[in-house]
JSON list of C-alpha atoms in Angstrom, two decimals:
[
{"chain": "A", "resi": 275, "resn": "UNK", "atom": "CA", "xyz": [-5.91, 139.88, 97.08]},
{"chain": "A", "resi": 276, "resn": "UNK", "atom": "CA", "xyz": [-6.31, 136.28, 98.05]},
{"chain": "A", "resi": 277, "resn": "UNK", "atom": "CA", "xyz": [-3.56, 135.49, 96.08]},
{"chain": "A", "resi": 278, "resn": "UNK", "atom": "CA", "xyz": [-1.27, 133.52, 98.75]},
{"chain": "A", "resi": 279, "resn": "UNK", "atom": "CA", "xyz": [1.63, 134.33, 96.49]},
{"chain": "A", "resi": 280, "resn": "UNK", "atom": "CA", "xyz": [0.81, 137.76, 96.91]},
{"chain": "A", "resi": 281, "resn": "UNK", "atom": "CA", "xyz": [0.83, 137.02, 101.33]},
{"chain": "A", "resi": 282, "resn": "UNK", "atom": "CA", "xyz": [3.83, 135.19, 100.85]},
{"chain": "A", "resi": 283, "resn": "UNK", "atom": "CA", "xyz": [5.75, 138.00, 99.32]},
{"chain": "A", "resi": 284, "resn": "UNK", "atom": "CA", "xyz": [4.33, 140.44, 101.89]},
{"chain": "A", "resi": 285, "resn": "UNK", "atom": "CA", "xyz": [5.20, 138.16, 104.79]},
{"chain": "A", "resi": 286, "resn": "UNK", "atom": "CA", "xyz": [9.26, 138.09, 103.05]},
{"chain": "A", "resi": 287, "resn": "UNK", "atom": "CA", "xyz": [9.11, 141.79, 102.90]},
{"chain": "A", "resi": 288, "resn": "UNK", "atom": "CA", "xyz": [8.15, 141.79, 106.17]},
{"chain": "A", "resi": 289, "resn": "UNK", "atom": "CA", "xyz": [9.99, 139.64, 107.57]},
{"chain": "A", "resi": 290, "resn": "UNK", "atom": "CA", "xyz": [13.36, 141.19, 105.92]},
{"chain": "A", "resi": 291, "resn": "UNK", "atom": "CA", "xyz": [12.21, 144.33, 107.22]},
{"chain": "A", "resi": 292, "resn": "UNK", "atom": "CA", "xyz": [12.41, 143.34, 110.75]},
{"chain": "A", "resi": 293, "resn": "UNK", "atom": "CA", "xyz": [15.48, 141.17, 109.99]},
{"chain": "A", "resi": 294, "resn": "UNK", "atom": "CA", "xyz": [17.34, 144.45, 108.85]},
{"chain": "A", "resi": 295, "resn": "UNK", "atom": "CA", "xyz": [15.55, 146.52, 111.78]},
{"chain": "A", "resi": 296, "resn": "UNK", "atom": "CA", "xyz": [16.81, 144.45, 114.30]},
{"chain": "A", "resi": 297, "resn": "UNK", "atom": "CA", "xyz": [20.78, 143.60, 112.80]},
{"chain": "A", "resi": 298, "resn": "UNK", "atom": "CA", "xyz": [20.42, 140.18, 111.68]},
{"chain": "A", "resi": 299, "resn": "UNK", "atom": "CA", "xyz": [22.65, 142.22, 108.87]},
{"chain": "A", "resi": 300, "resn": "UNK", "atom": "CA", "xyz": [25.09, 143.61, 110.53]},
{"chain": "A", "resi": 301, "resn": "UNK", "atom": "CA", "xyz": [24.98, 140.23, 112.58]},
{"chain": "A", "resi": 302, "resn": "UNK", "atom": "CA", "xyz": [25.45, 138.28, 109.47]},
{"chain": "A", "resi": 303, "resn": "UNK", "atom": "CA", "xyz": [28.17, 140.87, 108.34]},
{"chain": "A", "resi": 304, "resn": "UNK", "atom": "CA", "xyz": [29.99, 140.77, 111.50]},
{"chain": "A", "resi": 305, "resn": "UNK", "atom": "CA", "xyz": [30.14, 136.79, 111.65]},
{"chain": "A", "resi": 306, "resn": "UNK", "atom": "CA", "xyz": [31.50, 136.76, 108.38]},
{"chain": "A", "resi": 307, "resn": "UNK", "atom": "CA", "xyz": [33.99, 139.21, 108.60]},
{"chain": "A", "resi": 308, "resn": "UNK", "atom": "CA", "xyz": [34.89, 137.23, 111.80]},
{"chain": "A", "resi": 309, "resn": "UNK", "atom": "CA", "xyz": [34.52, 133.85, 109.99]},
{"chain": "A", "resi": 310, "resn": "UNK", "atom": "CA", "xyz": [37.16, 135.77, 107.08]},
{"chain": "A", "resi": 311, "resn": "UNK", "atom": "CA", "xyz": [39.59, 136.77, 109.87]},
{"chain": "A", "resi": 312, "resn": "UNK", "atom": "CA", "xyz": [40.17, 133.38, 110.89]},
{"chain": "A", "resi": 313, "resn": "UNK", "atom": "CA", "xyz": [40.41, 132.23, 107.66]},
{"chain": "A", "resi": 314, "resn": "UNK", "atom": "CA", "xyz": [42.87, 134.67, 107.47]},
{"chain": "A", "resi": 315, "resn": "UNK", "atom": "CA", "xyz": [44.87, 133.99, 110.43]},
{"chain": "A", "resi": 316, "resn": "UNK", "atom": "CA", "xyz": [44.45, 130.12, 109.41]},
{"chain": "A", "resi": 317, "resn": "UNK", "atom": "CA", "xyz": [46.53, 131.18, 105.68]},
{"chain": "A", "resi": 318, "resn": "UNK", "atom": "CA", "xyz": [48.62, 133.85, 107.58]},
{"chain": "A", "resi": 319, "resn": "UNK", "atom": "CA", "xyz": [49.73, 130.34, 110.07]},
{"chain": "A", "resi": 320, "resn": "UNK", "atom": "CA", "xyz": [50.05, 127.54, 106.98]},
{"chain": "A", "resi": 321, "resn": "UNK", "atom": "CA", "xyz": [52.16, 130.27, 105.27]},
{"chain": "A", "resi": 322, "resn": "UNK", "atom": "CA", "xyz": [54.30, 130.63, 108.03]},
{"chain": "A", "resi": 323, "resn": "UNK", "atom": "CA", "xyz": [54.53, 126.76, 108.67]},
{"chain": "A", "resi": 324, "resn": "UNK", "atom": "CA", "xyz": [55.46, 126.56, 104.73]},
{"chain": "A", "resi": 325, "resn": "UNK", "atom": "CA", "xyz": [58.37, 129.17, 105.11]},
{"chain": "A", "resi": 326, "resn": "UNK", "atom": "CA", "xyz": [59.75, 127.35, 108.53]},
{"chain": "A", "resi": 327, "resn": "UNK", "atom": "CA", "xyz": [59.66, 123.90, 106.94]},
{"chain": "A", "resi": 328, "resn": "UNK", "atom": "CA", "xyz": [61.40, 125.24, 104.03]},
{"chain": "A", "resi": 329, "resn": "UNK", "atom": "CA", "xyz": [63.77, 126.45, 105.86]},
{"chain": "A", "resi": 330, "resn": "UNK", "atom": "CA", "xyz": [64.16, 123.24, 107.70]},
{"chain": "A", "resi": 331, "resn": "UNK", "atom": "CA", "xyz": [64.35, 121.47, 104.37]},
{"chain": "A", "resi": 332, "resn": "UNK", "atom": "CA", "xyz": [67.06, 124.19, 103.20]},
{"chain": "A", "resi": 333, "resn": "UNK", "atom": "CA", "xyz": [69.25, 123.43, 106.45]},
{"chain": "A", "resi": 334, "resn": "UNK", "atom": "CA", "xyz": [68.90, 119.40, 106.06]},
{"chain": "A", "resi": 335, "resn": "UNK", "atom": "CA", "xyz": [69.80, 119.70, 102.33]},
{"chain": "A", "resi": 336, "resn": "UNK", "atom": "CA", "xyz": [73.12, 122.17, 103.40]},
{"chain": "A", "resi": 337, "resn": "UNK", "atom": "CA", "xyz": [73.88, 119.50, 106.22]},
{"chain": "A", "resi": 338, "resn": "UNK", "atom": "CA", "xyz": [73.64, 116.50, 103.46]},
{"chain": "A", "resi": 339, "resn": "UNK", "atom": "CA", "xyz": [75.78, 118.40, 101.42]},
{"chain": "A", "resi": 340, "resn": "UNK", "atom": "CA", "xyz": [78.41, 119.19, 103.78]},
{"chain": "A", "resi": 341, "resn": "UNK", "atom": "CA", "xyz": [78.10, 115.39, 105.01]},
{"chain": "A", "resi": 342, "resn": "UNK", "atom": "CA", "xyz": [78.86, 114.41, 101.19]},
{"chain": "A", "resi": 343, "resn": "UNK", "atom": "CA", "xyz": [81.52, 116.61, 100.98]},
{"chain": "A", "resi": 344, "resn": "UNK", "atom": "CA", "xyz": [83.36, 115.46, 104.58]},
{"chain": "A", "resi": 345, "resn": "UNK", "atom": "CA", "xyz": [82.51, 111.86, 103.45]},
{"chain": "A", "resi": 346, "resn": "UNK", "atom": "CA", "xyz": [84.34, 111.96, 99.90]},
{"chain": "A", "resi": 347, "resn": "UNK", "atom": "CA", "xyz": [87.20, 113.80, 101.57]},
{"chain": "A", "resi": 348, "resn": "UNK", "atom": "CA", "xyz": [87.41, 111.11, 103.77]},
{"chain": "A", "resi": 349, "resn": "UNK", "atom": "CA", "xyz": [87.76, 108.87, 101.09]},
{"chain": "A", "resi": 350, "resn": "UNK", "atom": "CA", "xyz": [89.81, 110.68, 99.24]},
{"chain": "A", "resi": 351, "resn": "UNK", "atom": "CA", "xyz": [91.95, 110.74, 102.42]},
{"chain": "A", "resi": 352, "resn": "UNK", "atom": "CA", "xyz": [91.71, 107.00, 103.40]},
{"chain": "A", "resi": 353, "resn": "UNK", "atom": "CA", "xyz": [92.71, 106.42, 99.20]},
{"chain": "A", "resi": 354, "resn": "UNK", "atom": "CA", "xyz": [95.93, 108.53, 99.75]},
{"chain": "A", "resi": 355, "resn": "UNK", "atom": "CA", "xyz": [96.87, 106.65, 102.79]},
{"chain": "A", "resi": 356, "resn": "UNK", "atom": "CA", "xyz": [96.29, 103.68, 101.30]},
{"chain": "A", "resi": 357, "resn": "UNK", "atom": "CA", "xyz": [98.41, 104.22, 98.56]},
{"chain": "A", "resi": 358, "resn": "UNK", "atom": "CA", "xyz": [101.40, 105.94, 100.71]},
{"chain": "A", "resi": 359, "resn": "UNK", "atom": "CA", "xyz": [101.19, 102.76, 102.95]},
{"chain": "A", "resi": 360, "resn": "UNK", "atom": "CA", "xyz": [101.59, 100.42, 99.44]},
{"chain": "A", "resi": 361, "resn": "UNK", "atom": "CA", "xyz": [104.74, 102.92, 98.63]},
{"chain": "A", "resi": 362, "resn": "UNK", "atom": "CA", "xyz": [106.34, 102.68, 102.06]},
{"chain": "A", "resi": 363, "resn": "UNK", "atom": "CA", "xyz": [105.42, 98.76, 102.24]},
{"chain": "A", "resi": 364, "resn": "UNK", "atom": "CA", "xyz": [107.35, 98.13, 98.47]},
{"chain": "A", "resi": 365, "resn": "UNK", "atom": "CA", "xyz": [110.41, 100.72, 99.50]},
{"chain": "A", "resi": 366, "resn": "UNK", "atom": "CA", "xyz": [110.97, 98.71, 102.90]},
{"chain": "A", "resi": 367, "resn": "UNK", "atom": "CA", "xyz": [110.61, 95.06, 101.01]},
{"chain": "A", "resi": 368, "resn": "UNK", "atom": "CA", "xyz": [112.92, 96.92, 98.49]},
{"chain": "A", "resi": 369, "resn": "UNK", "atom": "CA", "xyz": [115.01, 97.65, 101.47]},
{"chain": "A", "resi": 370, "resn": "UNK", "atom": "CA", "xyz": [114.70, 94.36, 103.41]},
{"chain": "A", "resi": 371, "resn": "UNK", "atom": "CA", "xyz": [115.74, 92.04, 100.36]},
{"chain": "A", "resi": 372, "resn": "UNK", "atom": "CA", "xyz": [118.59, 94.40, 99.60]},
{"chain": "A", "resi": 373, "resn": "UNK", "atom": "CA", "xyz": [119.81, 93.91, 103.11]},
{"chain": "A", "resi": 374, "resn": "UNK", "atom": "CA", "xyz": [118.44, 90.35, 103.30]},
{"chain": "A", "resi": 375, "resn": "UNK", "atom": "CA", "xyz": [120.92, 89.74, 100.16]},
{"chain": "A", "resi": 376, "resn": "UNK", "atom": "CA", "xyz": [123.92, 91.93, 101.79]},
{"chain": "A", "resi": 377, "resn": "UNK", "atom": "CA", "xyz": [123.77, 89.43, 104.72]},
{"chain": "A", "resi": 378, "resn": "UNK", "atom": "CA", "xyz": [123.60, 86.49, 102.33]},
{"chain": "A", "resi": 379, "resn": "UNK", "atom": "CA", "xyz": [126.58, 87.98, 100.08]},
{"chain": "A", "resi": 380, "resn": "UNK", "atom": "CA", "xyz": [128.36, 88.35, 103.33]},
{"chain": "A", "resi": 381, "resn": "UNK", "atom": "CA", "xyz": [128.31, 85.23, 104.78]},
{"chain": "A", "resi": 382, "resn": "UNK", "atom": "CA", "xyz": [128.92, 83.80, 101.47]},
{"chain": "A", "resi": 383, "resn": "UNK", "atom": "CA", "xyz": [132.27, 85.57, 101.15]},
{"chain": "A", "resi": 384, "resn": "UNK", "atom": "CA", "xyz": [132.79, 84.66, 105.03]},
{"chain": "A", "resi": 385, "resn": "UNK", "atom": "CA", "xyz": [132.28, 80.76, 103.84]},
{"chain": "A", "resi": 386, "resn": "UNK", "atom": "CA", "xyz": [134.85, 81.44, 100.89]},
{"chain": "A", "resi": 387, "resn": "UNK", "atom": "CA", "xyz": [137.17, 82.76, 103.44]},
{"chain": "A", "resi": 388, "resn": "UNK", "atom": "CA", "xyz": [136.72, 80.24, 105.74]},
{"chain": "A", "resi": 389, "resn": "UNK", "atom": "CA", "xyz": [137.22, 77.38, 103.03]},
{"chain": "A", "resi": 390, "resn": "UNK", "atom": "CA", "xyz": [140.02, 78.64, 101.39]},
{"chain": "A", "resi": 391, "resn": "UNK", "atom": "CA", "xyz": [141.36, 78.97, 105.21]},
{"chain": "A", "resi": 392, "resn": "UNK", "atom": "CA", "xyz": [140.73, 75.18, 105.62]},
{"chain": "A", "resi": 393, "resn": "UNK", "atom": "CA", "xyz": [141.88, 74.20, 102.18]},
{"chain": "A", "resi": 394, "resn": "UNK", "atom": "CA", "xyz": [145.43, 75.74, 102.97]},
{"chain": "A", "resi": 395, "resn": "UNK", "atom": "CA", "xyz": [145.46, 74.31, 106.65]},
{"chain": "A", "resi": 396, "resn": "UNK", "atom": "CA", "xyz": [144.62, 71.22, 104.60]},
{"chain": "A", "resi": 397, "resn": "UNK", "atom": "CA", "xyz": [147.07, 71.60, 102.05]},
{"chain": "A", "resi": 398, "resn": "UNK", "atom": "CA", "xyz": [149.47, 72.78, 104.59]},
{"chain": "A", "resi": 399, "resn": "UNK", "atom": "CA", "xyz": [148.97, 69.62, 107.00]},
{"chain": "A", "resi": 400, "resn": "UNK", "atom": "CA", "xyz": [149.22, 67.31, 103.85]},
{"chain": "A", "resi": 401, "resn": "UNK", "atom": "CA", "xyz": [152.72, 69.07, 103.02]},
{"chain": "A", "resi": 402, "resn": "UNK", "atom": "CA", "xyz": [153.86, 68.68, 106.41]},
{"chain": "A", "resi": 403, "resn": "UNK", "atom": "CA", "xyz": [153.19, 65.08, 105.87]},
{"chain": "A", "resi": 404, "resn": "UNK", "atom": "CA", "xyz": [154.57, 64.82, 102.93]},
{"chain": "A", "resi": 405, "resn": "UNK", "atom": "CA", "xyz": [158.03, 66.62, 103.92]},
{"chain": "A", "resi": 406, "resn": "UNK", "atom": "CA", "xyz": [157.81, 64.56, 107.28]},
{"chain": "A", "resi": 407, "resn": "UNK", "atom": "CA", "xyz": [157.38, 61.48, 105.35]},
{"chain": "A", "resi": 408, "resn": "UNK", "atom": "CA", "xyz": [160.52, 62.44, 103.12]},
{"chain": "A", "resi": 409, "resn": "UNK", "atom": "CA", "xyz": [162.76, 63.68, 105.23]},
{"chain": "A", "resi": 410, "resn": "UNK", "atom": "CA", "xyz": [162.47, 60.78, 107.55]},
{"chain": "A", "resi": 411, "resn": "UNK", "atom": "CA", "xyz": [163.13, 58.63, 104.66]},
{"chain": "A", "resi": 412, "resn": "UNK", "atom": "CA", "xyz": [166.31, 60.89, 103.40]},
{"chain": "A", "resi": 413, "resn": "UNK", "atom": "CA", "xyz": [167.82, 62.15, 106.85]},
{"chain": "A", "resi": 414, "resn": "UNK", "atom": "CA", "xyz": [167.46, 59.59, 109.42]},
{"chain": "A", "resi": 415, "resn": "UNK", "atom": "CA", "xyz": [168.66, 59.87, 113.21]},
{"chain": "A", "resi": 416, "resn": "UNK", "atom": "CA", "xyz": [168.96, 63.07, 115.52]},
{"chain": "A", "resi": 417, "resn": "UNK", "atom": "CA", "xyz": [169.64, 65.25, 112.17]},
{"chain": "A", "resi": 418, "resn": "UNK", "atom": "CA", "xyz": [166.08, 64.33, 110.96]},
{"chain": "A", "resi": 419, "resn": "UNK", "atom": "CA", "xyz": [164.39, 65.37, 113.64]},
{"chain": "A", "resi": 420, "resn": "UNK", "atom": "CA", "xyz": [166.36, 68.36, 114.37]},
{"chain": "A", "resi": 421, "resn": "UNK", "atom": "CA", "xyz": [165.44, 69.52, 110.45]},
{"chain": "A", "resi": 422, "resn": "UNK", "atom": "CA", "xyz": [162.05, 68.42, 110.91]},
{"chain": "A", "resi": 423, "resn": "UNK", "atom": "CA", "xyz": [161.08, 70.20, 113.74]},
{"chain": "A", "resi": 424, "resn": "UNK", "atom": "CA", "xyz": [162.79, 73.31, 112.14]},
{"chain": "A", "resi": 425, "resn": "UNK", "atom": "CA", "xyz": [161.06, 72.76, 108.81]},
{"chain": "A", "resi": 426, "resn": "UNK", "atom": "CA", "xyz": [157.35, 72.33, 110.81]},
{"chain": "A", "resi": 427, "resn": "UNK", "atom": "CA", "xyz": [158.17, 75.62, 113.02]},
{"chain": "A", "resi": 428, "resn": "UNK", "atom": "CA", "xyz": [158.93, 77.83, 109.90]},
{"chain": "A", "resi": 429, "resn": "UNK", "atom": "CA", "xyz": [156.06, 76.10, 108.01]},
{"chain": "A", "resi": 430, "resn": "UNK", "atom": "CA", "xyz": [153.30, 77.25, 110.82]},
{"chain": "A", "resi": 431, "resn": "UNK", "atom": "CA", "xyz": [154.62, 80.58, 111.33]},
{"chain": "A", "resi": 432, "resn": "UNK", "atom": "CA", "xyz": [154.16, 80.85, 107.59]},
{"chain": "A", "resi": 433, "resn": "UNK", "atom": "CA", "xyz": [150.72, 80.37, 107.30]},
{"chain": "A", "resi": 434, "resn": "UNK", "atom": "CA", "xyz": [149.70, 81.80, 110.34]}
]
């Protein structure tokens, strides 16, 4: 029995013996069970940080949407103003060169008025001239004048 392999193996048993004698198992046990609960509680905590960051990451992805949403109705919005402003712009250049031509048409026919006005005061001073020019020539004296003035009178009140 000099066989130190033989020792060694007896001094193992031996030493387990004691080991399990004095709870190095149930030591050994108990730290691992407590080493598995807080690996345990460490899973339980990144599971419950995973579910609150998804939800996170649901809310921001609802809010982007709804942002997307309120920003194309905004275009959508600024796009139908736009275009109602370009409608009401053409109908009141519509309507400001139909009353800028009114005007023009008006004063137009006002000038025509006025001309023809002046032609006949012109024609009518010219005839007085004329018949002045002719009488004084045919009826000389007091009876010339007498006609003449006549003639003018009933000449103005006819054209006025």
């Amino acid at each position: 029995m000099n066989n130190p392999t033989f020792w060694v193996l007896i001094a193992t048993a031996i030493f387990v013996g004691l080991a399990i004698y004095m709870g190095a198992a149930k030591a050994v046990t108990a730290a691992l069970d407590k080493r598995g609960e807080m690996i345990a509680a460490e899973l339980a905590e990144a599971r419950r940080l995973r579910e609150e960051a998804a939800a996170i990451l649901a809310a921001y992805e609802a809010k982007r949407k709804a942002a997307e949403a309120e920003a194309e109705a905004i275009v959508t919005a600024a796009r139908e103003d736009a275009e109602r402003l370009a409608k009401d712009s053409e109908a009141k250049l519509a309507d400001f060169v139909t009353r800028r031509t009114k005007s023009a048409e008006d004063k137009i026919a006002q000038a025509e008025v006025q001309a023809e006005a002046e032609v006949r005061a012109a024609a009518a001073e010219a005839a007085t001239r004329a018949a002045e020019t002719i009488l004084r020539n045919q009826v000389g004296g007091k009876t010339g004048e007498t006609l003449f003035a006549a003639g003018l009178k009933e000449i103005k009140t006819k054209l006025n």
